[in-house]
Amino acid sequence: MSLEDLREELSKVVDATDIFPRDYQKDGCVLEIRADADKIEAVAEATRDADFFLECITGLDFTNGPQVIYHFNAFSNLSRVLVRVQLARNQSLPTISSIYDAAIWYEREVFDLFGIHFDNHPDLRRILLPEDADFHPLLKDFGKVHAFRSTEEIYDEPDA
Amino acid sequence: MAAAWQKLVNFLGPDLTIIVVGLVGVLALVQVNALFLVWLERKVAAHIQLRIGPKEVGPFGILQTIVDGVKLVSKELITPRHVDRKLFMLAPIAIFLPVLVSFVVIPFSERLHIRDLNVGLLVIFAFSTFNVLAILMGGWASNNKYSLLGAVRSVAQNVAYEIPLLLSILSVLLWSNSLQMSVIVESQSNVWNVFWMPVAALIYLICATAETNRAPFDIPEAESELVAGFHTEYSGMRFALFFLAEYSNMLIVAAVATTLFFGGWKSPPFLGFLPVPGLIWFLLKTYILIFVVMWVRWTFPRLRFDQLMNFCWKIMIPLALFHLIVYAGIIKFIR
Amino acid sequence: MTNQMLEPITEQTYYLNMGPQHPSTHGVLRLFLKLDGEYIVEADPIIGYGHRGHEKMAESHLYEQFLPNSSRMDYLSGLLFNHGYVAAVEKMAGIEVPPRAEYIRVICAELNRISSHLLWFGTYIMDLGGFTPFLYCFDDRENILDILDHVSGSRLTYSYCRFGGVAKDLDDEFISATRQFIERLRSRWDDYHNLVTKNVIFIHRAKDVGVINRELALRFGCTGPILRGAGVAYDIRKAEPYSVYPELDFEIPTGTAGDALDRYMVRLQEMEQSLRIVEQALDRLPDGPIKAAVPHKVRPPKGDYYFAVESARGALGFYIVSDGTSYPYRLKARVPSYGNLQVLTDVLPGTLVADTISILGSIDIVVPEVDR
């Protein structure tokens, strides 16, 4: 399935205004999708049907709440897709580990480092830190922090 | 001095004297042999791997083993807390003593033979099965899953490979008509057994490598999988005993191969005119076989355990049986 | 104990811990196995013993200060990680790299890839019980380490790339030593093939062991030789070309069945392809400056960027979120071994314990990069 088809499929799941093309040469992805927490499973299913693999799940911490970033890629040229989910503080989101097995460990890592909870995850325990650790290191209120910003300070609103 | 010696001999009787002297000689031989073989193994391994091996201690590093032995003896004998104490301490002894006994019947030369029992070969194989028991004791008593895995594998492997081992030597026994070691050597006066029973010799060597747990059959002590297998928990002199037993086993197995297939202490067919004593020929052949075993160890990777067992049950045993039947026919025809 | 494994145990099964101290797990990896005799029922790799917090460190260090950290994540492909990180920041900040520097980076990166594969080769066969190829490989690898030491000053964890180029120029000694090394390694392929590839015992240990097909690789996000062994010709150097790879001529070796033997052959062929790349790059090396002029503290514009390179183990990605200052807001290293290791939870059940070593070796992970 080409990227156009993927864009078609995704626009059935999320609003078309939330799908932005990006410049690969500048940013490393060709498409960015902003999704809400409850839409992420549908997005993942769409990418899986398009034969994309899950490359990475990352967390980010901002003053207006954490974000979870998903990167999907395909076994062809220049196909990286970024999915951004903005959460409120202490909000949890559904897991996509029933769709992509790779997500099991990536979501564990996001939980371990950021404290973001994933509903229905088969085995949500810490992966990098010891089991009895009681802190989430990559949050911006832990340890030596250089800057704690809000999303507006970093992202300009992109044109659709 | 000579008078005291004469009194001792009279007191003990001629048979007993030979046995006592023999045992002292055997003990000395076992230690010197282990010394030499460890050095040989390290040098062979090193040269195959494009390096030199021990060279500092003594000329060509020959005293390295003595120094290592001193180190091993000086280490603390750690007994972990939850082991089965009696079995744990018994295992290294159980693995080492039968080896000493086996040396009694090996014909080093025409006269250097401690006891020429008429069931000599049977004694050697009977005592070599103690190996299995001792390994199982060591693995079980260590209270360690890795040791247990190694011990269990070793039992399966040793028991399995004994069958083709014994089948292959049956062909030799058919020809020599006796289990007595000196008679077996005599039966090779015309031609060595290896020249007209090469398959039996090959089967014997492969099974002997498996019996002594040498690579490519060294699963029980597979370093990369089981840390050190059944002797993981042993330290100091106990570990040294396992080591000594392994190298002495190698010597016995090679000595038996020499006796059965390579003519024992007899000189090779065309070199009979050389004034070389039988002992030297025997030792030369034995150590060449040991060198080949070491060469194989450092060349091949290890077989997986089920492949090893498949190899024994599906290939070696049918081959050995077939060989036995064929040679029974041939020998009947010759006689 | 994991949540999944607290079910009642039948008397047949028992737990075995492979690691964290184990001769064959190549790093501090703990494989928590549930065994039934010698068959594995469940496998759970437990990582985190080497977590050093590189990503947290990145948030309070300047971009320049993080450069040594990058090669310590995967110490065997240190230059490849260096290259990836430096190129990511350059792309963000819009820094142009002079062509001579690009070629030098490619040469050193491919030499690094060869040395990583050589070490994998030696340790894989050593885990299977053949102790000798390990020393032959290290002999060849010493050659590479000496060459890279000559130009960068370190043998293993390089910090050779700089924003805008490289730190030091190549000289004739480097070039002649590299050409000699290429000849020498090419003459060794016959040795390696005769000693290992044609060895019946090795083939029995590696053929049909640990089959990872395309579907499994897609589910787990495996990249690198695992994916190529399964038959998918996906290599970041061709799929998302960077540096001067578009100008160089090389192939992507693939396998068919996805077993350990295929992965082994893919890596051996990759080494030969890397030699080709180094040869071509040496022939085409242009003159010119080796470093562009960059500001003292790089300040990339705001936004988030992802940059991917092909490391020795698979697709390495750096995802950097910048807030306009000279300190990154978030730096995430997407390491190939993370997905590659996770596939063990699916591949190991049903195999023998002895095969674990073979499969783990053929997947080629480096645990510090998993733990970061």
Coordinates of C-alpha atoms in Angstrom, one line a residue, chain B residues 102-103 105-108 120-125 128 165-166 168-169 172-173 179 181 184-185 188 193 201 204-205 208 248-264 282 285-286 289-290:
Chain B
S102 CA 43.0 -49.4 35.0
F103 CA 46.7 -48.8 34.7
V105 CA 46.6 -54.1 33.2
I106 CA 48.1 -52.0 30.5
P107 CA 51.0 -53.6 28.7
F108 CA 53.7 -50.9 28.5
G120 CA 42.6 -57.5 31.4
L121 CA 40.5 -55.7 28.8
L122 CA 37.3 -56.3 30.7
V123 CA 38.8 -54.8 33.9
I124 CA 39.6 -51.6 32.0
F125 CA 36.1 -51.2 30.6
S128 CA 35.8 -46.9 33.2
L165 CA 32.8 -48.9 21.8
L166 CA 32.4 -52.4 23.0
S168 CA 34.0 -52.3 17.8
I169 CA 36.5 -54.1 20.0
V172 CA 39.5 -57.5 17.6
L173 CA 38.6 -60.0 20.3
L179 CA 40.8 -60.7 26.7
M181 CA 46.2 -57.8 26.8
I184 CA 46.0 -59.3 22.0
V185 CA 49.4 -57.7 21.3
Q188 CA 49.2 -58.6 15.9
N193 CA 44.8 -54.6 13.5
A201 CA 39.7 -48.4 14.8
Y204 CA 36.8 -46.9 18.7
L205 CA 38.5 -43.6 18.5
A208 CA 36.7 -43.0 23.1
S248 CA 44.6 -40.0 32.8
N249 CA 41.4 -41.3 31.1
M250 CA 42.7 -39.9 27.8
L251 CA 46.0 -41.8 28.4
I252 CA 44.2 -45.1 29.2
V253 CA 41.9 -44.8 26.2
A254 CA 44.8 -44.1 23.9
A255 CA 46.9 -46.9 25.4
V256 CA 44.0 -49.3 24.9
A257 CA 43.7 -48.1 21.3
T258 CA 47.4 -48.7 20.8
T259 CA 47.2 -52.2 22.3
L260 CA 44.1 -53.2 20.3
F261 CA 44.8 -51.7 17.0
F262 CA 48.3 -50.4 16.6
G263 CA 50.4 -53.4 17.8
G264 CA 51.0 -52.3 21.4
F282 CA 54.3 -47.9 23.0
K285 CA 52.1 -44.4 19.4
T286 CA 50.0 -43.5 22.5
L289 CA 46.9 -40.7 19.2
I290 CA 46.5 -38.3 22.1

